[in-house]
Amino acid sequence: MAAHLKKRVYEEFTKVVQQQQEEIAAKKLRLTKPSKSAALHIDLCKATSPADALQYLLQFARKPVEAESVEGVVRILLEHYYKENDASVRLKIASLLGLLSKTSGFSPDCIMDDAINILQNEKSHQVLAQLLDALLAIGTKLPENQAIQMRLVDVACKHLTDTSHGVRNKCLQLLGNLGSLEKSVTMDAEGLAPRDVQKIIGDYFSDQDPRVRTAAIKAMLQLHERGLKLHQAIYNQACKLLSDDYEQVRSAAVQLIWVVSQLYPESIVPIPSSNEEIRLVDDAFGKICHMVSDGSWVVRVQAAKLLGSMEQVSSHFLEQTLDKKLMSDLRRKRTAHERAKELYSSGEFSSGRKWGDDAPKEEIDTGAVNLIESGACGAFVHGLEDEMFEVRIAAVEALCMLAQSSPSFAEKCLDFLVDMFNDEIEEVRLQSIHTMRKISNNITLREDQLDTVLAVLEDSSRDIREALHELLCCTNVSTKEGIHLALVELLKNLAKYPTDRDSIWKCLKFLGSRHPTLVLPLVPELLSTHPFFDTAEPDMDDPAYIAVLVLIFNAAKTCPTMPALFSDHTFRHYAYLRDSLSHLVPALRLPGRKLVSSAVSPNIVPHEDPSQQFLQQSLERVYSLQHLDPQGTQELLEFTIRDLQRLGELQSELAGVADFSATYLQCQLLLIKALQEKLWNVAAPLYLKQSDLASAAAKQIMEETYKMEFMYSGVENKQVVIIHHMRLQAKALQLIVTARTTRGVDPLFGMCEKFLQEVDFFQRCFIADLPHLQDSFVDKLLDLMPRLMTSKPAEVVKILQTMLRQSTFLHLPLPEQIHKASATIIEPAGESDNPLRFTSGLVVALDVDATLEHVQDPQSTVKVQVLYPDGQAQMIHPKPADFRNPGPGRHRLITQVYLSHTAWTGLSHLARMGRKMCSWGSYPCLEPCQVEVRLLLAYNSSARIPKSPWIEGGEVSPQVETSIEGTIPFSKPVKVYIMPKPARR
Amino acid sequence: PGSRLTPTGAGQDVGRSCILVSVAGKNVMLDCGMHMGFNDDRRFPDFSYITQNGRLTDFLDCVIISHFHLDHCGALPYFSEMVGYDGPIYMTPPTQAICPILLEDYRKIAVDKKGEANFFTSQMIKDCMKKVVAVHLHQTVQVDDELEIKAYYAGHVLGAAMFQIKVGSESVVYTGDYNMTPDRHLGAAWIDRCRPNLLITESTYATTIRDSKRCRERDFLKKVHETVERGGKVLIPVFALGRAQELCILLETFWERMNLKAPIYFSTGLTEKANHYYKLFITWTNQKIRKTFVQRNMFEFKHIKAFDRAFADNPGPMVVFATPGMLHAGQSLQIFRKWAGNEKNMVIMPGYCVQGTVGHKILSGQRKLEMEGRQVLEVKMQVEYMSFSAHADAKGIMQLIGQAEPEHVLLVHGEAKKMEFLKQKIEQEFRVNCYMPANGETVTLPTSPSIPVGISLGLLKREMAQGMLPDAKRPRLLQGTLIMKDSNFRLVSSEQALKELGLAEHQLRFTCRVHLHDARKEQETVMRVYSHLKSILKDHCVQHLPDGSVTVESILIQAAAHSEDPGTKVLLVSWTYQDEELGSYLTSLLKKGLPQAPS
């Protein structure tokens, strides 16, 4: 088969479309084997009772049917259907019809007539419903065929009056899925009057069965999803359904109202029982808000979720959602939020509560109190206090979305969000912290709010604390007391949970750089300097002190007066920290000192364009000069690679692109070098050494191409082609080298065959991109393919060799966004001298904490590898729950790795460990040993390759090339001391 | 039929809940509580009112207890054992479990402490509890052939329930005490849209709209946390059941979250037994506790330990829950005396305090207290007030009414003045009648009983098949014959009725003449009538027959020239009585004349 395919490919590989068609035809021929339909027919004839027949059908349904035999099977089923008296068997047949018509590659229009026919005579409601379901499957399979759709809609309309809810349900579903989008005039001629699907469906909004009502609304929503513009008249109908007795109806109605409100936000609707009119979107908003206090939590969740996406609502209505008028004994009372605000503005913050502080004030006019709020009033107040956390989360999310679009609302909802920080469910707390972070641009925290926020820093959950640190990074604080408070609480946090160190430092870095003027007056206090006396020099290794310094130094960056307040040791500490924690401490303009390396500081990026230009130019230079003499090319490549690598180091934004291109050029360089070997043409066995170099190059190119393919995010298909092309060249090189170094022909046969298969595979995978590869290695190779197929290995090698030399250097188009995946292991830090002790043979858990940048789908690709000193390697797959996603492109891996080892004894270990061991004899070694922990990126080459349609069909046998799995280490290894102790007996 | 309702307690009052309801001839007593404020006969409801003479068991079909608070169940042993009632008593399983503990406690205080005679005994409590039948949430219990009751979740305290009492098509819902906002250990009250004839709801907070509970909780926690961090001691006087558990959960989770180490103590006593039941009845608690109990039962406190008298003198921070709640006696007062002198310490009053108690005094700001023995206690510790209440506020009550959609509402368990306000609001916003009877006052509710009529399936199906589109809003005309026989009603098709009665069918046809002023020819008039009808009656089939007549469905219209006045045409309209509706509509339409034809 494969050989057959190949030939065809080489004969006419330019006519892409035609070739595929032929494929299908070829398959059809092959599949006229003992057909399933015949077997089924026999089975069904054998069946004596309905139960038997049902059994056969069930068995039959377990296996898939090929597209070619579907029609035959359907005929047999139908034949049996007419004869069958038992409803359950007919039901199964009907369901099979639906299943079969979904078979890919089968066009079900031929069985539609039969299906409609049997529909006419069917009595059982269940079977009817199932048949309609089958029709739905047929209809969705043929979306272009207007006539069929019209006909099906007609059938559906006819059965809408059925007494069974199941049938009406299915009919409505059919209408929703197939109802014509535009009234097509052409259809009139055929006698099928275009129906107003919306009106028909709308009539069933008041069906007696709630399931049918739901189905009607769903059908309407389906129409909307398919692009049909719903009439505004539906709005009123849907509003009536909001007070339906059944929750699924209400839930669907809420959705429908939302849809209509998005379609006609600006139209005007009257308010019942008054002369006023309001915008439709406001009205809908009010109605959905009302549903937030519905009796069913499903509806509440639905309503709360939808509220978030109603951005056109007017601010007046929006702000009502947070409004709740309190009263006590008919007297107006202020909410705790209002009181807190008042206390704060009167300068009496944290005065403590007095008895009667919340005493009600003025009397309320009994007539004016409205206990059932119409419209939006207090919707979020209710939603956030709901019994079910699902509702609360939905409400928080909605709050977030609305606040992002309205700064004034953001300011108002702050109090409520802060309250949610104390929810009983951690998920809700986390969600509200994230929400707060997202809207932090629009808000400034009051001191009392900050106080509540900071109280959460003591939370025992690491996620919560870190989310809070992130929040503080981008919070605006209004007063210097606020900054001080934040610092004090963070230091408390640091003392309580020392593992939060990095996160806290980072947080203070941003806090400092955002509020330089607020930090300034605090500096003397924070550094505990005294105007007259020298104070003791603080301990440089104290994380708390470092935290304070990070805050101050970052504030000092934009506040030139600040360094004047530093004492001598502060400057010394600055120099030290600038070196050791350069990512946290910025370069400062210190009095009397030069600005340290300001030119290359990543913080001062003057313009982006020159470096971008530079990159482009150097790449263009390489690509344009490809025909120079090899020597020149090599040199140019070397220079360019060097340039690019340096550029990547300097410009973090361009690092991905630069590295990516540099790697590619490196591959090319290796290839050229390998081909430059002078002694290529001489008989092989003599020059093993040289070919060694070439084979090493081939190997390295392979590795690099895998890195290029899988370690960068944002690689597009056109790059993948080039990468694969490069890999193909490397494989050719390998083949040539092997051919030169091995004697005998037999192994070569296999290799040649394999290589040709790979070429074939390449050709099939990237058939669409082949035109871009003009003049390339592959291009030429494919031209000669028929010849290669028939030639002997030695010839093949020869051809390949010349082609490799002639092949041109392919231009690598740069992707828009490309980032190199990287990982840093934060913990274990690898600095500790204290070994991890455990009893040998038992397990010790090692906490691993790492940040991953630009890793796609880390849950499946990132692995942890542990290398034991005796050479054992262990691969650990972290749980999906161990990955967190703190920001776009960033992931955090917090997991536990279980280590275990027997006590090491004997000299074999010693040798490997390279340690000096004294006379232990056979006693267990008590010396701690190092294990290495590193992160690996696992890849599977089949993942990236675009699938051609007929590979999907499962017809093609799994290729050799399709799934090469491997791993790329992408973090620096960290060494951990462990010390297994012998078990006590 | 009709419902009668008489509160013998809790009518325009809080305490001693006891309401007599008679639904369609069935008599039910709702709750059987005692009054906290009285120590004489008035503390129990006047049961002699129920039957002047004769046994209670004969008169009452069942007794329903909504929850275990003494003002809802305190008089139960007295009622069943001393007055004498042998019928069933319904309550939820948690109530059934906890109720005797509280009754026993109540008995102890009354008999042992106050030395009352003629009070019910422990044995009576046991005997009384034997008559109890447990009702689970949403379980429908058939009390007898006609009377059925069903329980709904009410929040408030563990095991609190609302009850629906249903006799035939008439139903009454009694809410007991309920809470519409969830708290740390219980969920919110919920009822389906059962549309009862009468909803009896409590109205403790009829004139209050409460703030979010989150602020209260946060304040509470913050205060406790700050005091403990300072090294101070916190005293929280509580009543043993209900709020105490909520506060425990609150502190326990906070301790867990914040990794705090200071000890929390709970003064022992009946609490321990009650806590045991809280652990058991997990299904009655809120979502969080229900979801997490597989890992850990939240009522198995990690940080809260039993209190010992000696602990009060221990150095260092601690939090102590102690009974009773108003600091008027017992352990909480003892601890208060010990700690009051230190300004680092704090006392948090989580509820309302009756005038005259130490709790009330310190809350109103008194700093020097006279204790017995002429001692003067100077209070230096901080005094805080936190209100944690588990009743629905005005909004909550309205929300529940909205959920249940009753025909009538009746308010109990609240003060008259406040009820007045709520009554007015309910009537205004729901447009239903609202009552608020005083104790002993009887409210009679008229009901419009529905009479079931059987319809033959054939007729129904035929009618369903005729109408193409369902439209619930528009009344549909159905033709049939109503047969009343042996006090049941049947609606059958006329053919069947004729067959059953052995009668022959007669055709009845109406004809009517309509005079039209139209000078044109008959044919033209007919055409005009035709086009006119066609334009108006779009839903009907209007046909112009070749013989010069017009038919609308089965109605025939013919035109003839008037014999005397040629300018007038006479239209003959004829229809069968089945088409009466359409026929009369047509004639009235034609009588209005034809629209002026465009000339």
CSV table of N, CA, C and O in Angstrom, one decimal, chain A residues 745-795:
chain,number,residue,atom,x,y,z
A,745,VAL,N,25.4,-4.3,2.8
A,745,VAL,CA,24.3,-3.6,2.2
A,745,VAL,C,23.0,-3.7,3.0
A,745,VAL,O,22.1,-2.9,3.0
A,746,ASP,N,22.9,-4.9,3.7
A,746,ASP,CA,21.6,-5.2,4.3
A,746,ASP,C,21.1,-4.1,5.3
A,746,ASP,O,19.9,-3.7,5.1
A,747,PRO,N,21.9,-3.7,6.2
A,747,PRO,CA,21.3,-2.7,7.1
A,747,PRO,C,21.0,-1.4,6.3
A,747,PRO,O,20.0,-0.7,6.7
A,748,LEU,N,21.7,-1.2,5.2
A,748,LEU,CA,21.4,0.1,4.5
A,748,LEU,C,20.0,0.0,3.8
A,748,LEU,O,19.3,1.0,3.8
A,749,PHE,N,19.6,-1.2,3.4
A,749,PHE,CA,18.3,-1.3,2.8
A,749,PHE,C,17.2,-0.8,3.7
A,749,PHE,O,16.4,0.1,3.3
A,750,GLY,N,17.3,-1.3,5.0
A,750,GLY,CA,16.3,-0.8,5.9
A,750,GLY,C,16.3,0.7,6.1
A,750,GLY,O,15.3,1.3,6.2
A,751,MET,N,17.5,1.2,6.2
A,751,MET,CA,17.7,2.6,6.5
A,751,MET,C,17.1,3.5,5.4
A,751,MET,O,16.4,4.5,5.6
A,752,CYS,N,17.5,3.0,4.2
A,752,CYS,CA,17.0,3.7,3.0
A,752,CYS,C,15.5,3.7,3.0
A,752,CYS,O,14.8,4.8,2.8
A,753,GLU,N,14.9,2.6,3.2
A,753,GLU,CA,13.5,2.4,3.2
A,753,GLU,C,12.8,3.4,4.2
A,753,GLU,O,11.9,4.1,3.9
A,754,LYS,N,13.5,3.4,5.3
A,754,LYS,CA,12.9,4.2,6.4
A,754,LYS,C,13.0,5.7,6.0
A,754,LYS,O,12.1,6.5,6.2
A,755,PHE,N,14.1,6.0,5.4
A,755,PHE,CA,14.3,7.4,5.1
A,755,PHE,C,13.3,7.8,4.0
A,755,PHE,O,12.7,8.9,4.1
A,756,LEU,N,13.1,7.0,3.1
A,756,LEU,CA,12.2,7.3,2.0
A,756,LEU,C,10.7,7.4,2.6
A,756,LEU,O,10.0,8.3,2.2
A,757,GLN,N,10.5,6.6,3.5
A,757,GLN,CA,9.1,6.7,4.2
A,757,GLN,C,9.0,8.0,4.9
A,757,GLN,O,7.9,8.6,4.8
A,758,GLU,N,10.1,8.5,5.4
A,758,GLU,CA,10.0,9.7,6.1
A,758,GLU,C,9.8,10.9,5.1
A,758,GLU,O,9.0,11.8,5.4
A,759,VAL,N,10.5,10.8,4.0
A,759,VAL,CA,10.3,11.8,3.0
A,759,VAL,C,8.8,11.8,2.6
A,759,VAL,O,8.2,12.8,2.4
A,760,ASP,N,8.3,10.6,2.4
A,760,ASP,CA,6.9,10.5,2.0
A,760,ASP,C,6.0,11.1,3.0
A,760,ASP,O,5.1,11.8,2.7
A,761,PHE,N,6.3,10.8,4.2
A,761,PHE,CA,5.5,11.3,5.3
A,761,PHE,C,5.5,12.9,5.3
A,761,PHE,O,4.5,13.5,5.5
A,762,PHE,N,6.7,13.4,5.2
A,762,PHE,CA,6.9,14.8,5.1
A,762,PHE,C,6.1,15.4,4.0
A,762,PHE,O,5.3,16.4,4.2
A,763,GLN,N,6.1,14.8,2.9
A,763,GLN,CA,5.4,15.3,1.8
A,763,GLN,C,3.9,15.3,2.0
A,763,GLN,O,3.2,16.2,1.7
A,764,ARG,N,3.4,14.3,2.7
A,764,ARG,CA,2.0,14.2,2.9
A,764,ARG,C,1.5,15.2,4.0
A,764,ARG,O,0.5,15.8,3.9
A,765,CYS,N,2.4,15.4,5.0
A,765,CYS,CA,2.0,16.3,6.1
A,765,CYS,C,2.0,17.7,5.6
A,765,CYS,O,1.1,18.5,6.1
A,766,PHE,N,2.9,18.1,4.8
A,766,PHE,CA,3.1,19.5,4.5
A,766,PHE,C,2.8,19.8,3.0
A,766,PHE,O,3.4,20.6,2.4
A,767,ILE,N,1.9,19.0,2.5
A,767,ILE,CA,1.6,19.1,1.1
A,767,ILE,C,1.2,20.5,0.7
A,767,ILE,O,1.5,21.0,-0.3
A,768,ALA,N,0.5,21.2,1.6
A,768,ALA,CA,0.1,22.6,1.3
A,768,ALA,C,1.2,23.5,1.3
A,768,ALA,O,1.2,24.6,0.6
A,769,ASP,N,2.3,23.2,2.0
A,769,ASP,CA,3.4,24.2,2.1
A,769,ASP,C,4.5,23.9,1.0
A,769,ASP,O,5.4,24.7,0.9
A,770,LEU,N,4.3,22.8,0.3
A,770,LEU,CA,5.4,22.4,-0.6
A,770,LEU,C,5.7,23.5,-1.6
A,770,LEU,O,6.9,23.8,-1.9
A,771,PRO,N,4.8,24.3,-2.1
A,771,PRO,CA,5.1,25.3,-3.1
A,771,PRO,C,6.1,26.3,-2.5
A,771,PRO,O,6.8,27.0,-3.2
A,772,HIS,N,6.1,26.5,-1.2
A,772,HIS,CA,7.0,27.5,-0.6
A,772,HIS,C,8.4,27.0,-0.6
A,772,HIS,O,9.4,27.7,-0.3
A,773,LEU,N,8.6,25.7,-0.8
A,773,LEU,CA,9.9,25.1,-0.6
A,773,LEU,C,10.6,24.9,-1.9
A,773,LEU,O,11.3,24.0,-2.1
A,774,GLN,N,10.3,25.8,-2.8
A,774,GLN,CA,11.0,25.8,-4.1
A,774,GLN,C,12.5,25.7,-4.0
A,774,GLN,O,13.1,26.3,-3.1
A,775,ASP,N,13.1,24.8,-4.8
A,775,ASP,CA,14.5,24.8,-4.9
A,775,ASP,C,15.2,24.2,-3.6
A,775,ASP,O,16.4,24.2,-3.5
A,776,SER,N,14.4,23.7,-2.7
A,776,SER,CA,15.0,23.2,-1.5
A,776,SER,C,15.4,21.8,-1.7
A,776,SER,O,15.2,21.2,-2.7
A,777,PHE,N,15.9,21.3,-0.6
A,777,PHE,CA,16.4,19.9,-0.6
A,777,PHE,C,15.2,18.9,-0.9
A,777,PHE,O,15.3,18.1,-1.8
A,778,VAL,N,14.1,19.2,-0.2
A,778,VAL,CA,13.0,18.3,-0.4
A,778,VAL,C,12.4,18.4,-1.8
A,778,VAL,O,12.0,17.5,-2.4
A,779,ASP,N,12.4,19.7,-2.3
A,779,ASP,CA,11.9,19.9,-3.6
A,779,ASP,C,12.6,19.0,-4.6
A,779,ASP,O,12.0,18.3,-5.4
A,780,LYS,N,13.9,19.1,-4.5
A,780,LYS,CA,14.7,18.3,-5.5
A,780,LYS,C,14.5,16.8,-5.2
A,780,LYS,O,14.4,16.0,-6.1
A,781,LEU,N,14.5,16.5,-3.9
A,781,LEU,CA,14.3,15.1,-3.6
A,781,LEU,C,13.1,14.5,-4.2
A,781,LEU,O,13.0,13.4,-4.7
A,782,LEU,N,12.0,15.3,-4.1
A,782,LEU,CA,10.7,14.8,-4.5
A,782,LEU,C,10.7,14.6,-6.1
A,782,LEU,O,10.1,13.7,-6.6
A,783,ASP,N,11.5,15.5,-6.7
A,783,ASP,CA,11.6,15.4,-8.1
A,783,ASP,C,12.2,14.0,-8.5
A,783,ASP,O,11.8,13.4,-9.5
A,784,LEU,N,13.1,13.7,-7.7
A,784,LEU,CA,13.9,12.4,-8.1
A,784,LEU,C,13.3,11.2,-7.4
A,784,LEU,O,13.8,10.1,-7.5
A,785,MET,N,12.2,11.4,-6.7
A,785,MET,CA,11.7,10.3,-5.9
A,785,MET,C,11.4,9.0,-6.7
A,785,MET,O,11.9,7.9,-6.2
A,786,PRO,N,10.8,9.1,-7.8
A,786,PRO,CA,10.6,7.8,-8.5
A,786,PRO,C,11.8,7.1,-8.8
A,786,PRO,O,11.9,5.8,-8.7
A,787,ARG,N,12.9,7.8,-9.1
A,787,ARG,CA,14.1,7.2,-9.3
A,787,ARG,C,14.7,6.6,-8.1
A,787,ARG,O,15.2,5.5,-8.1
A,788,LEU,N,14.6,7.3,-7.0
A,788,LEU,CA,15.1,6.8,-5.8
A,788,LEU,C,14.5,5.5,-5.3
A,788,LEU,O,15.1,4.6,-4.8
A,789,MET,N,13.1,5.5,-5.6
A,789,MET,CA,12.4,4.3,-5.1
A,789,MET,C,12.9,3.0,-5.7
A,789,MET,O,12.8,2.0,-5.1
A,790,THR,N,13.4,3.2,-6.9
A,790,THR,CA,13.8,2.0,-7.6
A,790,THR,C,15.3,1.7,-7.5
A,790,THR,O,15.8,0.6,-7.8
A,791,SER,N,16.1,2.7,-7.0
A,791,SER,CA,17.5,2.5,-7.0
A,791,SER,C,18.0,1.8,-5.8
A,791,SER,O,17.3,1.7,-4.8
A,792,LYS,N,19.2,1.4,-5.9
A,792,LYS,CA,19.9,0.6,-4.8
A,792,LYS,C,20.3,1.7,-3.8
A,792,LYS,O,20.6,2.8,-4.1
A,793,PRO,N,20.5,1.2,-2.6
A,793,PRO,CA,21.0,2.1,-1.5
A,793,PRO,C,22.2,2.9,-1.8
A,793,PRO,O,22.2,4.1,-1.5
A,794,ALA,N,23.1,2.3,-2.4
A,794,ALA,CA,24.4,3.0,-2.7
A,794,ALA,C,24.1,4.2,-3.6
A,794,ALA,O,24.6,5.3,-3.4
A,795,GLU,N,23.2,4.0,-4.6
A,795,GLU,CA,22.9,5.1,-5.5
A,795,GLU,C,22.1,6.2,-4.7
A,795,GLU,O,22.4,7.3,-4.9
